[in-house]
Coordinates of C-alpha atoms and ligand atoms in Angstrom, one line a residue:
Chain J
M696 CA -61.7 -33.0 40.0
E697 CA -65.3 -33.9 42.1
I698 CA -65.9 -36.7 44.6
K699 CA -70.0 -37.8 45.3
V700 CA -69.7 -40.4 47.7
I701 CA -72.9 -42.4 48.5
N702 CA -72.6 -44.3 52.2
S703 CA -75.2 -47.5 52.7
N704 CA -74.1 -50.1 55.7
N705 CA -70.4 -50.4 55.4
T706 CA -69.8 -49.7 51.6
A707 CA -68.8 -46.1 50.0
V708 CA -69.6 -45.3 46.6
F709 CA -67.3 -42.5 45.3
E710 CA -68.7 -41.0 41.9
I711 CA -65.8 -39.4 40.9
T712 CA -66.0 -36.8 37.8
G713 CA -62.8 -35.1 36.1
E714 CA -59.2 -35.8 36.1
I715 CA -56.9 -37.3 38.9
D716 CA -53.7 -36.1 38.3
L717 CA -51.2 -34.5 41.2
Y718 CA -53.9 -31.5 41.3
N719 CA -56.3 -33.4 42.5
S720 CA -55.2 -36.5 43.9
P721 CA -54.9 -35.5 47.4
Q722 CA -58.5 -34.6 47.5
L723 CA -58.7 -38.3 46.4
R724 CA -56.5 -39.5 49.6
Q725 CA -58.2 -36.9 51.7
Q726 CA -61.8 -39.0 51.0
L727 CA -60.4 -42.1 50.7
T728 CA -59.3 -42.4 54.3
E729 CA -61.7 -40.8 56.0
T730 CA -64.2 -43.5 54.3
I731 CA -62.4 -46.0 55.6
N732 CA -61.3 -44.0 59.2
K733 CA -65.5 -44.2 59.6
G734 CA -65.1 -48.1 59.3
L735 CA -66.6 -48.3 55.6
K736 CA -64.5 -51.2 54.7
F737 CA -66.2 -52.0 50.8
I738 CA -65.5 -48.7 48.3
L739 CA -66.3 -48.7 45.0
L740 CA -65.1 -46.0 42.9
D741 CA -67.3 -45.4 39.5
F742 CA -65.1 -44.2 36.9
S743 CA -67.6 -43.2 34.6
T744 CA -67.1 -39.8 34.7
V745 CA -63.3 -40.3 35.0
K746 CA -61.5 -38.4 31.8
Y747 CA -57.8 -38.9 33.0
I748 CA -55.6 -40.8 35.6
D749 CA -52.1 -40.7 35.9
S750 CA -49.4 -42.2 38.1
S751 CA -50.3 -39.6 41.3
G752 CA -54.1 -40.8 41.1
L753 CA -52.7 -44.4 40.7
A754 CA -50.2 -44.2 43.8
T755 CA -53.6 -43.1 45.8
L756 CA -55.7 -46.0 44.6
I757 CA -52.8 -48.2 46.0
E758 CA -52.6 -46.2 48.9
G759 CA -56.1 -46.8 49.5
L760 CA -55.9 -50.5 48.4
R761 CA -52.9 -51.2 50.8
K762 CA -55.1 -49.4 53.9
L763 CA -58.2 -51.8 53.3
N764 CA -56.8 -54.4 53.2
K765 CA -54.6 -53.9 56.5
V766 CA -58.2 -53.9 57.6
K767 CA -59.5 -56.5 56.1
G768 CA -61.9 -54.2 53.3
E769 CA -61.9 -54.1 49.9
I770 CA -61.8 -51.6 47.0
K771 CA -63.3 -52.2 43.6
L772 CA -63.3 -49.9 40.1
C773 CA -65.7 -49.5 38.0
C774 CA -67.0 -48.5 34.5
M775 CA -63.9 -47.2 33.2
N776 CA -63.4 -46.3 29.6
K777 CA -60.8 -47.0 27.0
N778 CA -58.4 -44.6 27.6
I779 CA -58.3 -45.4 31.6
R780 CA -58.3 -48.7 31.2
D781 CA -55.1 -48.6 28.6
V782 CA -53.2 -46.9 31.2
F783 CA -54.4 -49.5 34.2
E784 CA -53.1 -52.1 31.7
V785 CA -50.0 -50.6 30.8
S786 CA -48.5 -50.3 34.4
R787 CA -50.0 -53.5 34.8
L788 CA -52.3 -52.4 37.7
E789 CA -55.0 -54.5 35.6
D790 CA -54.0 -57.4 37.5
I791 CA -53.8 -56.0 41.6
F792 CA -57.5 -54.0 41.3
A793 CA -60.7 -55.6 41.0
I794 CA -61.9 -54.0 37.9
Y795 CA -66.0 -54.4 36.6
N796 CA -67.8 -53.6 34.0
T797 CA -71.1 -52.1 35.9
R798 CA -72.0 -50.5 39.1
E799 CA -74.1 -54.1 39.9
E800 CA -71.4 -56.5 39.2
A801 CA -69.0 -54.6 41.9
L802 CA -71.4 -54.5 44.3
N803 CA -72.6 -58.1 44.1
D804 CA -68.9 -59.1 44.3
F805 CA -67.7 -57.9 47.4
K806 CA -67.3 -60.3 50.3
K807 CA -69.0 -59.1 52.8
D808 CA -70.3 -62.2 55.4
Chain A
M925 CA -47.5 -34.9 5.1
N926 CA -45.6 -31.9 3.6
S927 CA -42.8 -29.7 5.2
L928 CA -44.8 -27.5 7.0
F929 CA -44.0 -28.5 10.4
Q930 CA -40.2 -28.2 9.9
D931 CA -39.7 -25.2 11.6
D932 CA -42.4 -24.9 14.2
V933 CA -41.8 -24.8 17.9
I934 CA -44.1 -24.0 20.1
T935 CA -43.0 -22.2 23.8
I936 CA -45.5 -22.4 26.9
S937 CA -43.7 -20.9 30.3
V938 CA -46.2 -21.9 33.5
A939 CA -45.4 -21.8 37.3
S940 CA -44.4 -25.6 39.0
N941 CA -48.3 -25.6 40.5
P942 CA -50.1 -28.7 39.8
R943 CA -53.1 -26.8 38.7
F944 CA -51.5 -26.2 35.2
L945 CA -50.8 -29.5 34.5
T946 CA -54.5 -30.0 32.9
L947 CA -53.6 -27.3 30.3
I948 CA -50.6 -28.2 29.1
R949 CA -52.0 -31.6 28.5
C950 CA -54.7 -30.2 26.5
M951 CA -52.0 -28.5 24.4
V952 CA -49.7 -31.3 24.0
F953 CA -52.4 -33.8 22.8
N954 CA -54.0 -30.9 20.9
T955 CA -50.5 -30.7 19.4
A956 CA -49.8 -34.5 18.9
L957 CA -52.9 -34.6 16.8
L958 CA -52.3 -31.5 14.7
L959 CA -49.2 -33.9 13.7
K960 CA -51.6 -36.2 12.8
F961 CA -50.8 -39.3 15.6
S962 CA -53.4 -41.5 16.3
E963 CA -55.9 -40.5 19.2
K964 CA -54.5 -43.1 21.4
I965 CA -50.9 -42.3 20.8
S966 CA -51.6 -38.6 21.4
R967 CA -52.9 -39.9 24.9
E968 CA -49.9 -41.2 25.9
I969 CA -47.1 -38.5 24.7
M970 CA -50.1 -36.3 27.1
L971 CA -49.5 -38.7 29.9
A972 CA -45.7 -39.0 29.6
V973 CA -45.4 -35.2 29.5
D974 CA -47.3 -35.0 32.7
E975 CA -45.5 -37.7 33.9
A976 CA -42.2 -35.4 33.6
I977 CA -43.8 -32.4 34.4
T978 CA -45.1 -33.8 37.6
N979 CA -41.5 -35.0 38.6
V980 CA -40.3 -31.9 38.0
I981 CA -42.2 -29.7 40.6
K982 CA -42.2 -33.2 43.1
H983 CA -38.3 -33.8 42.7
S984 CA -36.5 -30.8 41.1
Y985 CA -38.6 -28.2 42.7
N986 CA -39.5 -30.0 46.1
Q987 CA -43.4 -28.9 45.6
C988 CA -42.3 -25.5 45.3
Y989 CA -45.5 -24.1 43.7
E990 CA -44.0 -20.6 42.4
K991 CA -41.0 -21.5 40.4
E992 CA -40.9 -21.6 36.2
I993 CA -41.5 -24.1 34.3
I994 CA -41.1 -23.6 30.2
V995 CA -42.2 -26.4 28.2
S996 CA -41.2 -26.4 24.0
L997 CA -42.9 -28.0 21.5
H998 CA -40.8 -28.8 18.2
L999 CA -43.6 -29.8 15.7
K1000 CA -41.4 -31.9 13.0
N1001 CA -42.4 -34.1 10.3
D1002 CA -41.4 -37.2 11.6
R1003 CA -41.3 -36.8 15.3
L1004 CA -42.4 -34.4 18.0
E1005 CA -40.0 -33.5 20.0
I1006 CA -40.7 -31.8 23.3
H1007 CA -38.4 -29.7 25.7
I1008 CA -39.0 -29.8 29.6
R1009 CA -37.1 -27.1 31.5
D1010 CA -36.5 -26.8 35.0
Y1011 CA -34.1 -24.3 37.3
G1012 CA -34.2 -26.7 40.2
K1013 CA -32.1 -28.9 42.0
K1014 CA -30.1 -31.5 39.5
T1015 CA -30.4 -35.3 40.0
D1016 CA -28.1 -37.6 38.4
P1017 CA -29.9 -39.1 35.5
S1018 CA -28.8 -42.2 36.2
C1019 CA -30.7 -42.6 39.5
I1020 CA -33.8 -41.9 37.5
K1021 CA -35.4 -45.2 37.3
S1022 CA -38.7 -46.7 37.1
R1023 CA -39.7 -49.4 39.7
D1024 CA -40.0 -52.8 38.8
L1025 CA -43.6 -53.2 38.1
N1026 CA -43.9 -56.5 40.4
D1027 CA -43.0 -54.5 43.2
I1028 CA -47.0 -53.0 44.3
K1029 CA -46.2 -49.5 45.8
P1030 CA -47.6 -46.4 45.8
G1031 CA -45.1 -44.2 43.4
G1032 CA -42.0 -44.9 41.0
L1033 CA -44.9 -45.5 37.9
G1034 CA -44.0 -41.9 36.5
V1035 CA -40.7 -43.0 35.2
F1036 CA -42.2 -45.8 33.5
F1037 CA -44.6 -44.4 31.7
I1038 CA -42.5 -41.8 30.3
R1039 CA -39.9 -43.9 29.4
K1040 CA -42.3 -46.6 28.0
I1041 CA -44.2 -44.5 26.0
M1042 CA -41.7 -41.7 24.4
D1043 CA -39.0 -43.0 22.2
H1044 CA -35.7 -41.0 23.0
V1045 CA -35.6 -39.8 26.8
E1046 CA -32.7 -37.3 27.7
Y1047 CA -32.0 -35.6 30.7
D1048 CA -29.7 -33.0 30.1
T1049 CA -28.1 -31.8 33.2
S1050 CA -25.4 -29.7 31.2
P1051 CA -27.0 -26.5 32.0
E1052 CA -25.5 -23.7 34.4
E1053 CA -29.0 -23.8 36.5
G1054 CA -31.0 -26.9 36.1
T1055 CA -31.7 -29.5 33.8
L1056 CA -33.2 -30.1 30.1
L1057 CA -35.3 -32.8 29.2
K1058 CA -36.1 -34.2 26.1
L1059 CA -38.3 -36.2 24.8
I1060 CA -39.0 -37.7 21.6
K1061 CA -41.9 -39.6 19.7
Y1062 CA -41.5 -40.6 16.2
K1063 CA -44.2 -41.2 13.8
T1064 CA -44.8 -44.8 13.2
D1065 CA -42.0 -45.9 10.5
C1066 CA -39.4 -43.0 11.1
G1067 CA -38.6 -44.1 14.6
P1068 CA -36.0 -46.1 15.3
S1069 CA -37.3 -50.2 15.4
P1070 CA -39.5 -51.3 18.4
A1071 CA -36.5 -52.9 19.8
G1072 CA -34.1 -50.6 20.5
G1073 CA -37.0 -47.5 20.9
H1074 CA -37.3 -47.6 24.9
N1075 CA -33.4 -46.5 25.2
G1076 CA -31.8 -46.9 27.8
D1077 CA -34.8 -48.7 29.8
Chain R
M566 CA -61.4 -18.1 46.4
N567 CA -58.3 -17.2 48.3
S568 CA -55.4 -14.9 46.4
L569 CA -53.8 -18.1 45.3
F570 CA -53.9 -16.7 41.5
Q571 CA -52.6 -13.4 42.5
D572 CA -49.1 -13.6 40.6
D573 CA -49.8 -16.8 37.9
V574 CA -48.9 -15.6 34.1
I575 CA -49.1 -18.4 31.5
T576 CA -47.2 -17.5 28.1
I577 CA -47.2 -19.3 25.0
S578 CA -45.4 -18.4 22.1
V579 CA -46.3 -19.8 18.7
A580 CA -45.8 -19.0 15.1
S581 CA -49.1 -16.6 13.3
N582 CA -50.6 -19.8 11.9
P583 CA -54.0 -20.3 11.9
R584 CA -53.7 -24.2 12.6
F585 CA -52.5 -23.1 15.9
L586 CA -55.5 -21.3 16.6
T587 CA -57.2 -24.8 18.0
L588 CA -54.2 -25.0 20.7
I589 CA -54.7 -21.2 22.0
R590 CA -58.6 -21.9 22.0
C591 CA -57.8 -25.3 24.5
M592 CA -55.2 -23.4 26.6
V593 CA -57.8 -20.0 27.4
F594 CA -60.6 -22.1 27.6
N595 CA -59.5 -24.3 30.3
T596 CA -57.7 -21.4 31.9
A597 CA -60.8 -19.5 32.3
L598 CA -62.2 -22.8 33.6
L599 CA -59.4 -22.6 36.4
L600 CA -60.2 -19.2 37.6
K601 CA -64.1 -20.8 37.8
F602 CA -65.5 -18.8 35.0
S603 CA -68.8 -20.9 33.7
E604 CA -68.4 -22.9 30.9
K605 CA -70.3 -21.1 28.9
I606 CA -68.2 -17.5 29.7
S607 CA -65.1 -19.5 28.6
R608 CA -66.2 -20.4 25.9
E609 CA -66.8 -16.8 25.3
I610 CA -63.2 -15.8 25.7
M611 CA -62.0 -18.3 24.4
L612 CA -64.0 -16.9 21.1
A613 CA -63.0 -13.5 22.0
V614 CA -58.9 -14.3 22.2
D615 CA -59.8 -16.7 18.8
E616 CA -61.0 -14.1 16.7
A617 CA -57.9 -11.4 18.2
I618 CA -55.5 -13.9 17.2
T619 CA -57.3 -14.1 14.0
N620 CA -57.1 -10.1 13.3
V621 CA -53.0 -10.6 14.3
I622 CA -52.8 -13.0 11.8
K623 CA -54.8 -11.1 9.0
H624 CA -54.0 -8.1 9.8
S625 CA -50.8 -7.4 11.0
Y626 CA -49.1 -10.0 9.8
N627 CA -51.3 -9.7 6.5
Q628 CA -51.4 -14.2 6.6
C629 CA -48.2 -14.4 7.1
Y630 CA -47.6 -17.6 8.8
E631 CA -43.7 -17.3 10.5
K632 CA -44.3 -14.5 12.6
E633 CA -44.3 -14.0 15.9
I634 CA -47.6 -14.3 18.5
I635 CA -47.0 -14.2 22.3
V636 CA -50.3 -14.8 24.5
S637 CA -49.9 -14.5 28.1
L638 CA -53.1 -15.2 30.1
H639 CA -52.7 -13.2 33.8
L640 CA -54.5 -14.7 36.2
K641 CA -56.0 -13.0 39.0
N642 CA -58.6 -13.5 41.5
D643 CA -61.0 -10.8 40.4
R644 CA -60.5 -11.1 36.6
L645 CA -58.4 -13.0 33.4
E646 CA -56.1 -10.5 31.4
I647 CA -55.2 -11.5 28.3
H648 CA -52.2 -9.8 26.5
I649 CA -51.6 -10.6 22.7
R650 CA -48.0 -9.4 21.3
D651 CA -47.7 -8.9 17.7
Y652 CA -44.6 -7.3 15.8
G653 CA -46.5 -7.1 12.4
K654 CA -48.1 -3.9 11.1
K655 CA -49.7 -1.3 13.0
T656 CA -53.1 0.4 12.9
D657 CA -54.7 3.0 14.5
P658 CA -56.7 1.8 17.4
S659 CA -59.4 3.9 16.3
C660 CA -59.8 2.4 12.9
I661 CA -60.6 -0.9 14.4
K662 CA -64.2 -1.3 14.5
S663 CA -66.9 -4.0 14.3
R664 CA -69.7 -3.7 11.5
D665 CA -73.1 -2.8 12.1
L666 CA -74.8 -6.1 12.3
N667 CA -77.6 -5.0 10.3
D668 CA -75.1 -4.8 7.2
I669 CA -75.4 -8.6 6.1
K670 CA -71.6 -9.3 4.8
P671 CA -69.3 -11.9 5.3
G672 CA -66.7 -10.3 7.5
G673 CA -66.7 -7.7 10.0
L674 CA -67.9 -10.2 12.9
G675 CA -64.4 -10.6 14.6
V676 CA -64.3 -7.1 16.4
F677 CA -67.9 -7.1 17.4
F678 CA -67.3 -10.9 19.4
I679 CA -64.1 -9.1 21.1
R680 CA -66.1 -6.2 22.2
K681 CA -69.2 -8.1 23.2
I682 CA -67.4 -10.4 25.5
M683 CA -64.9 -8.8 27.2
D684 CA -64.8 -5.9 29.7
H685 CA -62.0 -4.0 28.7
V686 CA -60.1 -3.6 24.4
E687 CA -57.2 -1.8 24.4
Y688 CA -54.9 -1.8 21.5
D689 CA -51.9 -0.7 22.8
T690 CA -49.1 0.6 19.7
S691 CA -46.6 2.3 22.1
P692 CA -43.6 -0.5 21.7
E693 CA -41.3 0.4 18.9
E694 CA -42.4 -2.5 17.4
G695 CA -45.8 -4.4 16.9
T696 CA -49.4 -3.7 19.0
L697 CA -49.7 -5.2 22.1
L698 CA -53.4 -6.0 22.8
K699 CA -55.2 -6.0 26.5
L700 CA -57.9 -8.1 27.1
I701 CA -59.8 -7.9 29.9
K702 CA -62.8 -10.4 31.7
Y703 CA -63.9 -9.8 35.4
K704 CA -65.6 -11.9 37.5
T705 CA -69.3 -11.5 37.8
D706 CA -69.7 -8.5 40.3
C707 CA -66.3 -8.0 40.3
G708 CA -66.4 -5.6 37.1
P709 CA -67.8 -2.6 35.8
S710 CA -71.6 -2.5 35.9
P711 CA -72.9 -4.3 32.9
A712 CA -73.9 -0.7 31.2
G713 CA -70.3 0.2 31.2
G714 CA -69.1 -3.1 30.6
H715 CA -68.6 -3.1 26.7
N716 CA -65.7 -0.3 27.0
G717 CA -66.2 1.9 23.8
D718 CA -68.0 -0.3 21.7
Chain L
M1394 CA -62.2 -30.7 10.1
E1395 CA -64.1 -33.3 8.1
I1396 CA -66.8 -32.1 5.9
K1397 CA -68.9 -35.6 4.1
V1398 CA -70.9 -34.4 1.3
I1399 CA -73.6 -36.6 0.5
N1400 CA -75.8 -35.6 -3.1
S1401 CA -78.7 -36.3 -4.0
N1402 CA -80.6 -34.7 -7.3
N1403 CA -80.2 -31.2 -6.9
T1404 CA -79.7 -31.1 -2.7
A1405 CA -76.3 -31.5 -1.2
V1406 CA -76.3 -32.3 2.5
F1407 CA -72.5 -31.5 4.5
E1408 CA -71.8 -33.5 7.1
I1409 CA -69.3 -31.3 8.8
T1410 CA -67.1 -32.6 11.9
G1411 CA -64.9 -30.2 14.3
E1412 CA -63.6 -26.9 14.1
I1413 CA -64.7 -24.0 11.8
D1414 CA -61.9 -21.4 12.5
L1415 CA -59.6 -19.5 9.9
Y1416 CA -57.0 -22.7 9.6
N1417 CA -60.8 -24.9 8.2
S1418 CA -63.0 -22.3 7.0
P1419 CA -60.9 -22.5 3.3
Q1420 CA -62.4 -26.0 3.0
L1421 CA -65.8 -25.0 4.3
R1422 CA -65.3 -22.0 1.5
Q1423 CA -64.5 -24.5 -1.6
Q1424 CA -66.2 -27.2 -1.0
L1425 CA -69.3 -24.6 -0.7
T1426 CA -68.4 -23.4 -4.1
E1427 CA -67.8 -26.6 -5.9
T1428 CA -70.9 -27.8 -4.9
I1429 CA -73.0 -24.9 -5.7
N1430 CA -70.9 -24.7 -9.5
K1431 CA -71.8 -28.3 -9.8
G1432 CA -75.8 -26.6 -10.3
L1433 CA -76.7 -27.9 -7.0
K1434 CA -79.1 -25.1 -5.3
F1435 CA -80.5 -26.6 -2.1
I1436 CA -77.7 -27.0 0.4
L1437 CA -77.8 -28.5 3.7
L1438 CA -75.5 -28.0 6.3
D1439 CA -76.0 -30.8 9.2
F1440 CA -73.8 -29.3 12.6
S1441 CA -74.5 -32.0 14.5
T1442 CA -71.0 -33.0 15.1
V1443 CA -69.3 -29.4 14.4
K1444 CA -68.0 -28.3 17.7
Y1445 CA -66.3 -24.8 17.3
I1446 CA -67.2 -21.8 15.1
D1447 CA -66.0 -18.3 14.7
S1448 CA -66.3 -15.1 12.5
S1449 CA -64.1 -16.9 9.8
G1450 CA -66.8 -19.4 9.8
L1451 CA -69.8 -17.2 9.9
A1452 CA -68.1 -15.3 7.1
T1453 CA -67.6 -18.5 5.4
L1454 CA -71.8 -19.2 5.5
I1455 CA -72.8 -15.7 5.0
E1456 CA -71.0 -15.8 1.2
G1457 CA -72.4 -18.8 0.5
L1458 CA -75.9 -18.0 1.7
R1459 CA -75.0 -15.0 -0.7
K1460 CA -74.2 -17.2 -3.8
L1461 CA -76.8 -19.5 -3.4
N1462 CA -79.5 -16.3 -3.2
K1463 CA -77.9 -15.2 -6.8
V1464 CA -79.0 -18.6 -8.3
K1465 CA -82.9 -18.8 -6.4
G1466 CA -81.3 -21.7 -4.3
E1467 CA -81.2 -22.2 -0.5
I1468 CA -79.0 -23.1 2.1
K1469 CA -80.3 -24.5 5.7
L1470 CA -78.7 -25.6 8.8
C1471 CA -79.5 -28.1 11.3
C1472 CA -79.1 -30.0 14.3
M1473 CA -76.9 -27.1 16.0
N1474 CA -76.1 -27.9 19.9
K1475 CA -76.0 -25.0 22.4
N1476 CA -72.7 -23.3 22.4
I1477 CA -72.9 -22.8 18.4
R1478 CA -76.3 -21.9 18.3
D1479 CA -75.4 -19.1 20.9
V1480 CA -72.6 -17.5 18.5
F1481 CA -75.7 -17.2 15.9
E1482 CA -77.8 -15.8 18.4
V1483 CA -74.9 -13.2 19.2
S1484 CA -74.2 -12.1 16.2
R1485 CA -77.9 -12.0 15.3
L1486 CA -77.4 -14.4 12.0
E1487 CA -80.5 -16.6 14.1
D1488 CA -82.8 -14.4 11.8
I1489 CA -80.8 -14.3 8.3
F1490 CA -80.0 -18.6 8.2
A1491 CA -82.6 -20.8 8.4
I1492 CA -81.9 -23.4 11.1
Y1493 CA -84.2 -25.9 11.9
N1494 CA -83.7 -28.7 14.9
T1495 CA -83.6 -32.2 13.0
R1496 CA -82.6 -32.7 9.3
E1497 CA -86.2 -34.1 8.2
E1498 CA -87.4 -30.7 9.3
A1499 CA -84.9 -28.8 7.2
L1500 CA -85.0 -31.1 4.3
N1501 CA -89.0 -31.0 3.7
D1502 CA -88.5 -27.3 4.1
F1503 CA -86.6 -26.4 0.9
K1504 CA -89.0 -24.6 -1.5
K1505 CA -88.3 -26.7 -4.2
D1506 CA -91.4 -27.0 -7.0
Ligands
ADP519 N1 -37.5 -34.9 37.5 C1 -36.8 -35.4 38.8 N2 -35.6 -34.9 39.3 C2 -35.0 -35.4 40.0 N3 -35.3 -36.9 40.6 C3 -36.2 -37.5 39.3 C4 -37.0 -36.7 37.9 N4 -37.4 -37.7 38.1 C5 -37.9 -38.5 39.0 N5 -37.0 -38.3 40.1 C6 -36.6 -40.0 40.3 O1 -36.9 -40.4 39.9 C7 -37.8 -41.7 40.7 C8 -38.9 -41.9 40.2 O2 -40.0 -41.5 39.4 P1 -41.4 -41.6 39.4 O3 -41.2 -42.8 38.4 O4 -41.7 -40.7 38.3 O5 -42.3 -42.1 40.7 P2 -42.1 -41.1 41.8 O6 -42.1 -39.6 41.6 O7 -43.3 -41.5 42.4 O8 -41.5 -41.3 43.1 C9 -38.4 -40.6 41.8 O9 -38.4 -40.8 43.2 C10 -37.1 -40.0 42.0 O10 -36.0 -39.9 42.9
ADP520 N1 -55.8 -6.8 15.0 C1 -55.3 -5.8 14.1 N2 -55.0 -4.8 13.0 C2 -55.1 -4.1 12.2 N3 -56.5 -3.8 11.8 C3 -57.7 -5.1 12.4 C4 -56.8 -5.7 13.7 N4 -58.2 -5.9 13.9 C5 -58.7 -5.9 12.8 N5 -59.0 -4.6 12.4 C6 -59.5 -3.9 11.2 O1 -60.8 -3.9 11.9 C7 -62.4 -4.1 10.7 C8 -62.9 -6.0 11.8 O2 -62.3 -6.6 11.9 P1 -62.9 -7.7 12.2 O3 -64.5 -7.4 12.9 O4 -62.4 -8.6 13.0 O5 -63.6 -8.4 10.5 P2 -62.7 -8.8 9.4 O6 -61.6 -9.1 9.8 O7 -63.2 -10.0 8.8 O8 -62.2 -7.8 8.5 C9 -60.8 -5.0 9.6 O9 -61.3 -5.1 8.8 C10 -60.1 -4.6 9.8 O10 -59.6 -3.5 8.9

């Protein structure tokens, strides 16, 4: 898995490539923590090139969601393929995470003031 | 489909290191495809096995990465049977439960996926050392009725 | 890269049925990627192993599809070592030769690919039963010089 | 592997999908033989969706080439991805087979009279 982080103002976009499992999720967790600690409160995870996610990856996302909620930040996800979407659907995390089709829609929807 | 697969068993022995999960996944996915499961179901079986091995690494082996895991894939005409053997800490199978989906917290989804996806899930702790987890997925119309499918969950 | 891989061995046991070649291929390809071989080299290693197993099925086991093949992948820091064990007919290794590329005919390319791709190719017929084929691919700059790379070919 | 054969006049186009190895090549061999036996002498193999080929597949192609040569027919290949092309290059079969980038180029180049 590779993560490219693009920061601008208080928003960070994560471009994630590859598989998110028990092996890779610590790296995602660390990247999320670092970003939140830097004070960025709006995080968009672009899933365009994510090929796989399991419960270790989902747990990491839920952790990130909780941390951001505490600081009145937001986490959004976009550009999931059908296979990834299915995993969110089955685990009913579709209702918990804000999931968008495109990066633009997601970015425009951050509730900044 | 004829009885070509009746006796085929594929066995993989691998260290309990999360970096090898990806290898087991491609093996399981392609084996399910060979058995003519749909791509969607094959992907689900792959996820269930990934979760089961993740749990062996985390719970049976306490994140110790140098222990042995043996995965065997039993190709049957009506089903794919997957055995996951570890030599780690045993747990009372009745304690291995998925969490309530409404309780949003990190963790606790692995067992949910395993039971949701597979038709039969059996933790056999009778071996002297460790556990043998048996997972079964039936081909459509060969398995138990949907109502009885997610056994004991 | 540190010494994480020093002792890792992945073992796959499979029937000598060509339908399982695709499983071994995905396993070998992804293992090579894990070891940080490039995608191109990983693809080549996958081809070499495919050819070696194809030959076991064709020549050691005479197209009998119910025999055992054991593939073990030895992950080392400087190389990937692949052992292919069969329990079939032994052949004098000096008879296992690739054909002249200028002689265009079907067949005879498998051994060519194996020797072209791998740095070390050794048919060990010393086991009481069958053959152990050892294939080694070194990481760039860790192996023998290119001139000495395609040993004995 | 799946093969879809499209016949028109004395030309057949094979759309091959998947991997060509010891397991699948007998199917390709049979399809080639059937087509040649039907009297079609110009065969184009479209490799767009071929993901893998090994020496068993190459042997099958060489067999087809020989059979067609005998009846003054032609076999052509097109639309190979880089990975497949590499296999032809390394085995020096690039010079033996007529390989084209597009289906159109290949079809236009059959030496029919
Ligand atoms: N192989 C196992 N050995 C022992 N206990 C297990 C095993 N698998 C699951 N468990 C128990 O079941 C619980 C739920 O597992 P799971 O749904 O995978 O979530 P998580 O591992 O994230 O806690 C675990 O917390 C653990 O207590
Ligand atoms: N594993 C093996 N056991 C016995 N003989 C082998 C083996 N591999 C290769 N050979 C011999 O080497 C020859 C060349 O092999 P190869 O290049 O793969 O071409 P092919 O198998 O198409 O003849 C074979 O014809 C066979 O005689």
